[in-house]
Structures are given as structure tokens and as C-alpha cells.
Amino acid sequence: MEVKINRLKRYFGLTRAVDDISFSFSSGEIVAFIGSNGAGKTTTMRILATLDEPTEGDVELDGVSAVNHPEQVRKLIGYMPDSLPTHRDMTVHEYLDFFARAYSIPSEKRAQTIDDVQSFTGLGDIRNNTLHSLSKGMKQRVSLGRALIHDPPVMVMDEPAAGLDPRARIELRELLRILADQGKAILISSHILTELSEICGGAVIIEKGKIAVAGTLDEILSQQAPQTVLAVRPAGGLEEARQALMLLPNVENVAVVGNELEARISGGEEEASQILSELMKQGIQIAEFKRRGGDLESLFMQITGKEDEGNGK
Amino acid sequence: MRLNAVLRKFDSRMNPIVVKELRQISRGKFLPVILIGFLFTQLTVTGAAILYNRGSANPGLLLYQTLFSFLTGVCSVLIPAYAGFRLAQERSGANKDLLFISTLKPASIVLGKALSAAILAALIYSVCMPFIAMTYILRGIDLPSAFLQLFVSYVMMLLIIHVGIMIACLPMSRGMIGLTYIFLILWGLVVGFVDIWNSGSNLLVAALSKIDLAEALGLVGILTLWMGAVFSISAALLAPPSSNRALVPRVYVSAAWAVSLVGVLVWCEMNGSYRQIFGWMSSCAALFAFALIFSVSERNKLGARVRETIPRSRGRRAFAFLFYSGSAGGFLWASIGLVLTIAVGSVAVSAASATVSSSQFEEALSILCRTSLYAWIGTTGAVLILHKFLKSQRNDFHDWTIALVIMMVFAWIMSDWPIAAVAAVAAAMVCLCIPWIIRHASAFKPLPLKTAGT
């Protein structure tokens, strides 16, 4: 299953929520959809889930257009919105049963399907609890269960990790890995970038409705991070180490952050190892030396920082 | 085994919304509160009637009228509002997307909501039936008549439930939907109060008490036709904006118009009186006038999804223009409907002039024509303001209110004008809109055929 987003535009009056974006992803891939608040992530995901109509452009799932055939696309997509089910008068089981019926799962298969989803998402023990009484993590699981009930080949998840405790996040990450291994194409948006970089093979960074960068994680990290940040914790004097670092080639800036030095250098791994050996040669004792540049968080900050500078902010 | 298979098949085919709604209703407090409330009120009223009306010749009739009025009055306020409130709640806030993310069709959603409300109404009616039947023992009306009246009032209730659901489908906030309900309830109360004040009794009860089986079936037929119209409009309102939302309501209303015309003509011929044709003309004209005003809010630009289905042959395309979503098409369709309603009705009544007094007919026709002309003036005024002067390309649901305001202002200004003068103003404004209609009709084209390699 290949999902193609072709020149998608969505305008609300004069506001360009989504402005000509194109990317694609396919079965077995988990793609991170990253952007600041109001960047256009939810709008794009809603169009993908056929809940909104683009001003221009289209989304195609193996050639089936979400604009022209939304009914067909709904069968292929499991959408997990950022809002959670909160009904006071509905149990977890009844909620899943309703969606199983809504997706026309025949009665002889329905009970088994609901049981499978409940056991996969760990909802079996709370199947008779009302939705209102559940914790946020459990509501997220119910939402995931609902999105999975018709076994869609594509999952679109809007901020599934928002507000979850560390344990629930780890569990969600594991569930996503299993889903990707099952061959589902997953588009996931989140503000927790360190977690995304652990499970995603690709990323699309969107800023003010436009794609800033897109590709596999390795590609975009190597292309977009000419600067590397080194965190150096000297065993001896901080000032002495700072002076030594400042004089080395490729070092552009050094800042003191707590008991560490943060050095911005041009280049990558090779330049970093040269700096380390130079420091050792000069007799500076190093307790800790690590490379910080090149992760999703830095890349995101770099891109959104550029945008702000471009706007004179 | 066979029964199990049948039950499983039935279970698979059941509307998911009905299952969900009934589960939620049975878990909520609304049903027990309303059932206990009804039982308590009926016990009190019946007890009081037995105790205080001992000397009356037929205490059952008064008791019957009281219980019947209470049942229809309370049900027609509470159940449509409850059904509408639940739908409005699911269309707003955190739950907004959940109803529309599945493969459920808008018509299934509306049908499910209506069916579950109908079951709720049936439950309440079943609680009241024993009390109403008991009035027969107290020299009320005979049981077949009582059950016939209950049946007709239940069908009326279904229509009101559909109206309640339609209001909840309107693209408005929950607050506005609530205000609309309150306005309609207050309006209903005022009408009911005036009705009782003027006639000394509830006119609905009085009218139903004289109804025979044939009339009841005729009335049920009319109510069912209206229900279909309201249902198709609700489903269209829930349909995605990218779809051809206008198609089903317009086809349905056109077909219902023709069927009801034949029905009313047969009815008039059988009864030897053409008075009923006025009722048909007024209700059809009101529906088309509403559609005319609402056409201002329809979309001006068709998306790829709809354009793909536009017929390629010119003749079929011209016909399809009337039935596809779009302001100009909607304006033409409603205008044709209005003109045909007045023309056909007038011809039918003139043909049977012996049974209808000419002054009565002229007065009714004049009111209908004036209302229709004001609707044209309002709609064309809104079109001219939005598209000619403001050059607006926008589509806003609330644009129809501009047409309504213009219509009301002109109706107030022109109330003393001769009808010919009103017609001249309406004709002039329609003429000014002709370029707009032509522009939209020429833009009504299918997508170009994809050639190989493109």
C-alpha cells in the first residue's frame, strides 16, 4: 500500500494552513510528521482521513483518491485523532462494538475481532469500564483499538503520545513497532521528537503549511545538519578547556552550560574525533565527550529557527 | 440453529447507530425519568378525573383529551430535542470526527438516530396506551378510534423527530442549535395556547377526533412524504461537502411533488371538492420558496468528485444542472418548482370552479404569488449583493439569512403595492441575475477526459 500526498493545499480564507505539500510513504514504514503548533499537521491528517476536503491537490492510497472516493479510503485508513473518547454512557467494549458494526464486520467475526483488538491493546481487563472513567493512557489505547478495528493497511495518528506517562509511551512505541512489522503504513505526528527518532524510518517536517524537509531519517539528518554540537565535560578546569577549544580549527562557538561545554563545530564525526585528539594532546583531561548534533530535535530547532530568522523574529 | 442464523443475520444488518443509541439510552437517566414522570402524571390525572368528574355525563372524553394532549405535547417537545441534542453533541467538540470517520453513510446515521428516537417514542406511547384505553370505560371514545388517533399522532411525532434531527444537522454551533429548538418550542407553545384560547380546546385533538380511516391514511401518506423530504435534507447536510449533496433532496422533492399532485387530484375528484388543492399548493410553494432562499448558501464551485459525474451529452447535462449542488442550479430548480406549483394548482382549481368560490381562490392565489415573488426578490437581492457587488467567491452556510432579511424588508415595503408592481420588481431582479446563471451553467462541465499518457 502506497500513500501519496500530491500538491496538497488547504486554505481557510486567507490563511494557508497547508500550502502545496507532497510526500509519500508505504507499507511497513513509520513516518514522523513533525511541525510546530499550527504548522498544518492536523489539517493534512484530517484530509488524509477524508474528514476535510483540500482546496487543491489530492491524497491517493494505491491510486484511490481521498477526494473522489472518500468512502473507499475510509476502509483503508485507521485514524486516531488527537481528541479522545469521553462518553459517560458507553463502555470500552460497546465503543469498539459500535465501530466494528459501523465498519460492517459480520456478527460471526465481530466478537473475535473485538477480542483480538482488546488483547492487542491491553484493554481486556477494562472492557466493561465506561470511557469517561479511564485514564488518558487507557483512552489512547481505546482510540488505537478503534482505529485498528477494521484492520486498515494505513494508520494516521495525530499526537498519540500526548499526555502519556513514560511507561505508556514505551508501550505505545512497542505497539507501533508491531504494527509496522505487520506491514501497516503509519504516519504519526508528535512533539516528542526523541521518541519519534527511535521508531520512525522517515520524517516530514512541516512549517507554516510547507514542507521544510522530507526523507528517510538518515538522509535528512546528514543533509540538514552541517553543524554538530559537542558536549564536553572536562575533568579539570572548565575555563582552561574552553580556551583550548576556542583555538581549535572547525570550532565556531563554545558556551558553558552547567558543568559542561557546548561547542558548535562545522563538520561531522571526523572533525569531532580530531577535536578530541587535539584536546588530549594539549593535556586537557576529558571526563565525557559526546556528539549532540544530528538528532531530530536539533534539526527541528534548526529549521524552525531559520524560519523565524527569515521572518525577522 | 436456524433461529441462531436468522438472529445473527438480523444482528449483522442492524443499523449500528440504533444499537449504540439504545445502549446509551438504557444506560442514561432520560428514559427512566421520563417513563416514571409519565406514569406518575397519568395516575394523578386519571385519579383526579375519576374522583372529581363523577357527575359528568362522559368524564372519559375529557380525560382522553387531557391525556392525549399531554402525551403529544410532551413527546413532541422532549423526544426531538433529545434526539437532536445527542446528534449535535456528537458533531461538536471532542467527538466531532468519530461519527464520520467510519464507513457509515450519512443516510444511515440519520436513519439510526430517527429509529432510536422512534423506539423511545414507542416506549412512551406504550406506557400511555393503557391509560388512554381505560378512558373508554369512562365513556370516552371507542377503542378503534382512540388507537387510530394514537397511530396518526405517532406518525406526526416521527415527522417532528426528523425535524429535530435536521436542525441538529445544520452547520451551526451547539448554542445556536439549542436556541433554534427553544424558539421552535416557544413558537409551538404560543400556537397551542392561541389555538386553545380561540377554540376552547386543542384543535389537533378536535381534528383527530373526527378523522376516519381513509382520512387517517391520507394524512399518514402526506406526513410520510414530508418525512422523506426532511430525511433527505438531513442526510444531505451530513454528507461531505465534496459530494453532490443536492441530488437526493431535489430528486425526492420533485418526485414527491408529482406523486402528491396526483394523490390530491384523485382525492379531490373522489370527494367532489377541490379545496384540498390549496393545502397542496401552499405546502409545495413553501417548500420551494425555502429551497429558493437556501440556494444562496449552496456552493459556487464544484470539486473534481462532482464534476467527474456530470453527464457529457448537452441535453442530459442541461437537465442535470437543475439537480446538482450549486447556487444557480438550485435557484433554477426552485423557481421552476414554484412556477409549476402555482400554474398546475391554478389550472386544476379553475377546471373545477364549480366546487370552489372564485373570490376564495383568488385570495389564496394572491397570497401564494406574493410570497413567491418576495422569495425571488430576496434571493436575487442576495445573489446580486454577494456576487455582483461584492464579487464574492465564498460559500457560507449563513448567506441564506441575507436573502431572508431582504425578502422580509421588501415584503414590508411592498405590502400595499399591487401585485403587478411586485412582479415587475421581481422580474427585473431576476433579469439582472441572468448573466450569473448563464456563467454558472456554462461552467457546469465534466472533467476533461484523461488521454493515454497524461
PDB file of C-alpha atoms in Angstrom, chain A residues 46 49-51 53 67-71 74-75 79 81 83-91 94-95 97-99 101-104 106-108 110 130 146, chain B residues 8-9 11-12 14 16-17 19-20 23-25 27-28 86 90 93-105 240-242 299 303-306 308:
ATOM      1  CA  ARG A  46      -7.768  15.193   8.536  1.00  0.00           C
ATOM      2  CA  ALA A  49      -8.694  10.629   6.862  1.00  0.00           C
ATOM      3  CA  THR A  50     -11.316  12.168   4.485  1.00  0.00           C
ATOM      4  CA  LEU A  51     -12.674  14.419   7.239  1.00  0.00           C
ATOM      5  CA  GLU A  53     -11.515  18.440   1.673  1.00  0.00           C
ATOM      6  CA  VAL A  67     -11.209  13.443  -2.602  1.00  0.00           C
ATOM      7  CA  ASN A  68     -13.171  11.487  -5.186  1.00  0.00           C
ATOM      8  CA  HIS A  69     -13.741   8.251  -3.288  1.00  0.00           C
ATOM      9  CA  PRO A  70     -13.708   9.056   0.441  1.00  0.00           C
ATOM     10  CA  GLU A  71     -15.923   6.063   1.249  1.00  0.00           C
ATOM     11  CA  ARG A  74     -12.148   5.204   4.922  1.00  0.00           C
ATOM     12  CA  LYS A  75     -11.962   1.424   4.697  1.00  0.00           C
ATOM     13  CA  TYR A  79      -7.396   7.457  12.012  1.00  0.00           C
ATOM     14  CA  PRO A  81      -7.438  11.891  16.229  1.00  0.00           C
ATOM     15  CA  SER A  83      -9.240  14.035  20.808  1.00  0.00           C
ATOM     16  CA  LEU A  84     -10.128  11.065  22.975  1.00  0.00           C
ATOM     17  CA  PRO A  85     -13.427   9.230  23.533  1.00  0.00           C
ATOM     18  CA  THR A  86     -15.115  10.535  26.686  1.00  0.00           C
ATOM     19  CA  HIS A  87     -18.649   9.090  26.655  1.00  0.00           C
ATOM     20  CA  ARG A  88     -20.140   8.624  30.104  1.00  0.00           C
ATOM     21  CA  ASP A  89     -22.731   6.143  28.925  1.00  0.00           C
ATOM     22  CA  MET A  90     -20.618   3.761  26.870  1.00  0.00           C
ATOM     23  CA  THR A  91     -18.205   1.001  27.895  1.00  0.00           C
ATOM     24  CA  GLU A  94     -19.629  -1.178  23.463  1.00  0.00           C
ATOM     25  CA  TYR A  95     -17.490   1.513  21.861  1.00  0.00           C
ATOM     26  CA  ASP A  97     -18.544  -2.995  19.098  1.00  0.00           C
ATOM     27  CA  PHE A  98     -20.169   0.127  17.620  1.00  0.00           C
ATOM     28  CA  PHE A  99     -17.221   0.782  15.324  1.00  0.00           C
ATOM     29  CA  ARG A 101     -20.641  -2.698  13.311  1.00  0.00           C
ATOM     30  CA  ALA A 102     -20.047   0.650  11.588  1.00  0.00           C
ATOM     31  CA  TYR A 103     -17.289  -0.960   9.504  1.00  0.00           C
ATOM     32  CA  SER A 104     -19.749  -3.754   8.610  1.00  0.00           C
ATOM     33  CA  PRO A 106     -20.260  -9.502  10.167  1.00  0.00           C
ATOM     34  CA  SER A 107     -21.602 -10.728  13.505  1.00  0.00           C
ATOM     35  CA  GLU A 108     -19.836 -14.125  13.333  1.00  0.00           C
ATOM     36  CA  ARG A 110     -17.199  -9.340  15.240  1.00  0.00           C
ATOM     37  CA  THR A 130     -17.160   3.424  30.896  1.00  0.00           C
ATOM     38  CA  ARG A 146     -10.955   1.817  17.420  1.00  0.00           C
TER      39      ARG A 146
ATOM     40  CA  ARG B   8     -27.079 -13.410  13.520  1.00  0.00           C
ATOM     41  CA  LYS B   9     -28.188 -12.150  10.128  1.00  0.00           C
ATOM     42  CA  ASP B  11     -27.738  -8.583  14.125  1.00  0.00           C
ATOM     43  CA  SER B  12     -25.388  -8.023  11.176  1.00  0.00           C
ATOM     44  CA  MET B  14     -28.990  -3.794  12.285  1.00  0.00           C
ATOM     45  CA  PRO B  16     -25.091   0.383  14.281  1.00  0.00           C
ATOM     46  CA  ILE B  17     -26.397   3.783  15.371  1.00  0.00           C
ATOM     47  CA  VAL B  19     -27.690  -0.358  18.702  1.00  0.00           C
ATOM     48  CA  LYS B  20     -25.394   2.345  20.096  1.00  0.00           C
ATOM     49  CA  ARG B  23     -27.484   1.055  24.705  1.00  0.00           C
ATOM     50  CA  GLN B  24     -26.788   4.654  25.675  1.00  0.00           C
ATOM     51  CA  ILE B  25     -30.468   5.422  26.285  1.00  0.00           C
ATOM     52  CA  ARG B  27     -27.717   3.392  30.497  1.00  0.00           C
ATOM     53  CA  GLY B  28     -28.754   7.058  30.825  1.00  0.00           C
ATOM     54  CA  ARG B  86     -27.428  13.815  21.081  1.00  0.00           C
ATOM     55  CA  GLU B  90     -21.622  14.050  18.581  1.00  0.00           C
ATOM     56  CA  GLY B  93     -16.109  19.202  20.464  1.00  0.00           C
ATOM     57  CA  ALA B  94     -14.007  16.141  21.132  1.00  0.00           C
ATOM     58  CA  ASN B  95     -16.439  13.743  19.474  1.00  0.00           C
ATOM     59  CA  LYS B  96     -16.663  15.668  16.203  1.00  0.00           C
ATOM     60  CA  ASP B  97     -14.817  13.264  13.976  1.00  0.00           C
ATOM     61  CA  LEU B  98     -15.799   9.946  15.425  1.00  0.00           C
ATOM     62  CA  LEU B  99     -19.212   9.605  13.823  1.00  0.00           C
ATOM     63  CA  PHE B 100     -17.868  10.441  10.383  1.00  0.00           C
ATOM     64  CA  ILE B 101     -14.612   8.506  10.344  1.00  0.00           C
ATOM     65  CA  SER B 102     -16.203   5.118   9.711  1.00  0.00           C
ATOM     66  CA  THR B 103     -17.803   3.874   6.519  1.00  0.00           C
ATOM     67  CA  LEU B 104     -21.288   4.703   7.824  1.00  0.00           C
ATOM     68  CA  LYS B 105     -23.246   6.670   5.254  1.00  0.00           C
ATOM     69  CA  PRO B 240     -19.262  15.533   2.729  1.00  0.00           C
ATOM     70  CA  PRO B 241     -19.181  18.983   1.075  1.00  0.00           C
ATOM     71  CA  SER B 242     -17.297  17.439  -1.842  1.00  0.00           C
ATOM     72  CA  ARG B 299     -21.588  26.076  -3.371  1.00  0.00           C
ATOM     73  CA  GLY B 303     -14.992  19.915  -6.984  1.00  0.00           C
ATOM     74  CA  ALA B 304     -13.435  17.124  -9.042  1.00  0.00           C
ATOM     75  CA  ARG B 305     -15.569  14.479  -7.312  1.00  0.00           C
ATOM     76  CA  VAL B 306     -18.844  16.026  -8.526  1.00  0.00           C
ATOM     77  CA  GLU B 308     -16.499  13.619 -12.704  1.00  0.00           C
TER      78      GLU B 308
END
